Amino acid sequence: MPANTPVKFRLTSADVVHGFLLPDTNVNTMVVPGFVAEVRTSFAQPGEYEMPCHEFCGLGHHAMWARVSVVPKDQFAAQGPLERTRCAKQ
Ligand SMILES: [Cu+2]
């Protein structure tokens, strides 16, 4: 994601209640099956932001986290669509 840019996350769960937290931002919400949670924020500084699940959701809870990679705006604009997703690099 580009730094200093408004971003929106739309979240839902296919199984149980999860928690969605972005440390150092205003984002902290529950993700409930059957509902779509929508949160907005921006990242002031480039970096790697961890997104841990903060609601005990089952046996795999301890390993349930993801990461958002925030880069400077000009670097983001120079990337192609496939470079913007980590999945495309694997
Ligand atoms: Cu969890």
mmCIF file of C-alpha atoms and ligand atoms in Angstrom:
data_model
loop_
_atom_site.group_PDB
_atom_site.id
_atom_site.type_symbol
_atom_site.label_atom_id
_atom_site.label_comp_id
_atom_site.label_asym_id
_atom_site.label_seq_id
_atom_site.Cartn_x
_atom_site.Cartn_y
_atom_site.Cartn_z
ATOM 1 C CA MET A 1 0.000 0.000 0.000
ATOM 2 C CA PRO A 2 1.157 3.553 -0.552
ATOM 3 C CA ALA A 3 2.041 5.641 2.513
ATOM 4 C CA ASN A 4 0.023 8.764 3.338
ATOM 5 C CA THR A 5 -2.963 7.545 1.313
ATOM 6 C CA PRO A 6 -6.451 6.805 2.637
ATOM 7 C CA VAL A 7 -7.113 3.061 2.484
ATOM 8 C CA LYS A 8 -10.193 1.002 3.226
ATOM 9 C CA PHE A 9 -10.315 -2.589 4.466
ATOM 10 C CA ARG A 10 -13.495 -4.628 3.983
ATOM 11 C CA LEU A 11 -13.474 -7.715 6.163
ATOM 12 C CA THR A 12 -15.649 -10.734 6.714
ATOM 13 C CA SER A 13 -15.255 -14.189 8.206
ATOM 14 C CA ALA A 14 -16.320 -17.527 6.789
ATOM 15 C CA ASP A 15 -16.081 -19.388 10.091
ATOM 16 C CA VAL A 16 -15.888 -17.714 13.526
ATOM 17 C CA VAL A 17 -15.358 -14.297 15.096
ATOM 18 C CA HIS A 18 -11.872 -12.886 14.536
ATOM 19 C CA GLY A 19 -10.242 -9.652 15.615
ATOM 20 C CA PHE A 20 -8.538 -7.284 13.182
ATOM 21 C CA LEU A 21 -5.920 -4.939 14.594
ATOM 22 C CA LEU A 22 -3.449 -2.629 12.913
ATOM 23 C CA PRO A 23 -1.034 -1.418 15.590
ATOM 24 C CA ASP A 24 -0.116 2.292 15.428
ATOM 25 C CA THR A 25 -3.332 3.130 13.543
ATOM 26 C CA ASN A 26 -6.954 3.726 14.514
ATOM 27 C CA VAL A 27 -7.985 0.274 13.239
ATOM 28 C CA ASN A 28 -9.303 -2.275 15.708
ATOM 29 C CA THR A 29 -12.476 -4.198 14.910
ATOM 30 C CA MET A 30 -14.194 -7.530 15.228
ATOM 31 C CA VAL A 31 -14.799 -9.628 12.118
ATOM 32 C CA VAL A 32 -18.106 -11.454 12.473
ATOM 33 C CA PRO A 33 -19.494 -14.150 10.161
ATOM 34 C CA GLY A 34 -22.427 -12.843 8.139
ATOM 35 C CA PHE A 35 -21.337 -9.203 8.345
ATOM 36 C CA VAL A 36 -18.862 -6.999 6.492
ATOM 37 C CA ALA A 37 -16.708 -4.771 8.658
ATOM 38 C CA GLU A 38 -15.299 -1.693 6.951
ATOM 39 C CA VAL A 39 -12.445 0.326 8.423
ATOM 40 C CA ARG A 40 -10.452 3.229 7.019
ATOM 41 C CA THR A 41 -7.015 4.484 7.876
ATOM 42 C CA SER A 42 -3.758 5.660 6.371
ATOM 43 C CA PHE A 43 -0.167 4.767 7.105
ATOM 44 C CA ALA A 44 2.044 7.773 7.757
ATOM 45 C CA GLN A 45 5.323 5.882 7.489
ATOM 46 C CA PRO A 46 6.491 3.159 5.117
ATOM 47 C CA GLY A 47 7.197 -0.171 6.773
ATOM 48 C CA GLU A 48 5.849 -3.605 7.570
ATOM 49 C CA TYR A 49 2.706 -3.523 9.703
ATOM 50 C CA GLU A 50 1.595 -6.736 11.361
ATOM 51 C CA MET A 51 -2.097 -7.595 11.522
ATOM 52 C CA PRO A 52 -2.616 -10.063 14.369
ATOM 53 C CA CYS A 53 -5.961 -11.621 15.141
ATOM 54 C CA HIS A 54 -6.792 -10.357 18.635
ATOM 55 C CA GLU A 55 -9.863 -12.481 19.306
ATOM 56 C CA PHE A 56 -9.335 -16.097 20.340
ATOM 57 C CA CYS A 57 -10.776 -17.929 17.338
ATOM 58 C CA GLY A 58 -9.676 -21.525 17.777
ATOM 59 C CA LEU A 59 -6.653 -23.804 17.743
ATOM 60 C CA GLY A 60 -4.826 -21.842 15.025
ATOM 61 C CA HIS A 61 -5.288 -18.467 16.675
ATOM 62 C CA HIS A 62 -1.674 -18.155 17.811
ATOM 63 C CA ALA A 63 -0.499 -18.303 14.187
ATOM 64 C CA MET A 64 -3.200 -16.092 12.716
ATOM 65 C CA TRP A 65 -1.618 -12.904 11.541
ATOM 66 C CA ALA A 66 -0.776 -11.199 8.293
ATOM 67 C CA ARG A 67 1.301 -8.236 7.205
ATOM 68 C CA VAL A 68 0.723 -5.040 5.253
ATOM 69 C CA SER A 69 3.683 -3.662 3.356
ATOM 70 C CA VAL A 70 3.570 0.145 3.107
ATOM 71 C CA VAL A 71 5.887 1.806 0.605
ATOM 72 C CA PRO A 72 6.472 5.452 -0.404
ATOM 73 C CA LYS A 73 3.852 6.759 -2.848
ATOM 74 C CA ASP A 74 6.286 7.109 -5.744
ATOM 75 C CA GLN A 75 7.531 3.560 -5.275
ATOM 76 C CA PHE A 76 3.957 2.253 -5.215
ATOM 77 C CA ALA A 77 3.076 4.163 -8.387
ATOM 78 C CA ALA A 78 6.105 2.685 -10.160
ATOM 79 C CA GLN A 79 5.067 -0.881 -9.341
ATOM 80 C CA GLY A 80 3.005 -2.894 -11.778
ATOM 81 C CA PRO A 81 -0.250 -4.502 -10.638
ATOM 82 C CA LEU A 82 1.415 -7.874 -10.085
ATOM 83 C CA GLU A 83 4.205 -6.337 -8.002
ATOM 84 C CA ARG A 84 1.670 -4.838 -5.617
ATOM 85 C CA THR A 85 0.622 -8.192 -4.246
ATOM 86 C CA ARG A 86 2.891 -10.434 -2.264
ATOM 87 C CA CYS A 87 1.122 -13.483 -3.675
ATOM 88 C CA ALA A 88 2.262 -12.566 -7.170
ATOM 89 C CA LYS A 89 5.917 -12.744 -6.101
ATOM 90 C CA GLN A 90 5.704 -16.266 -4.710
HETATM 91 CU CU CU B 1 -7.764 -15.505 16.361
#
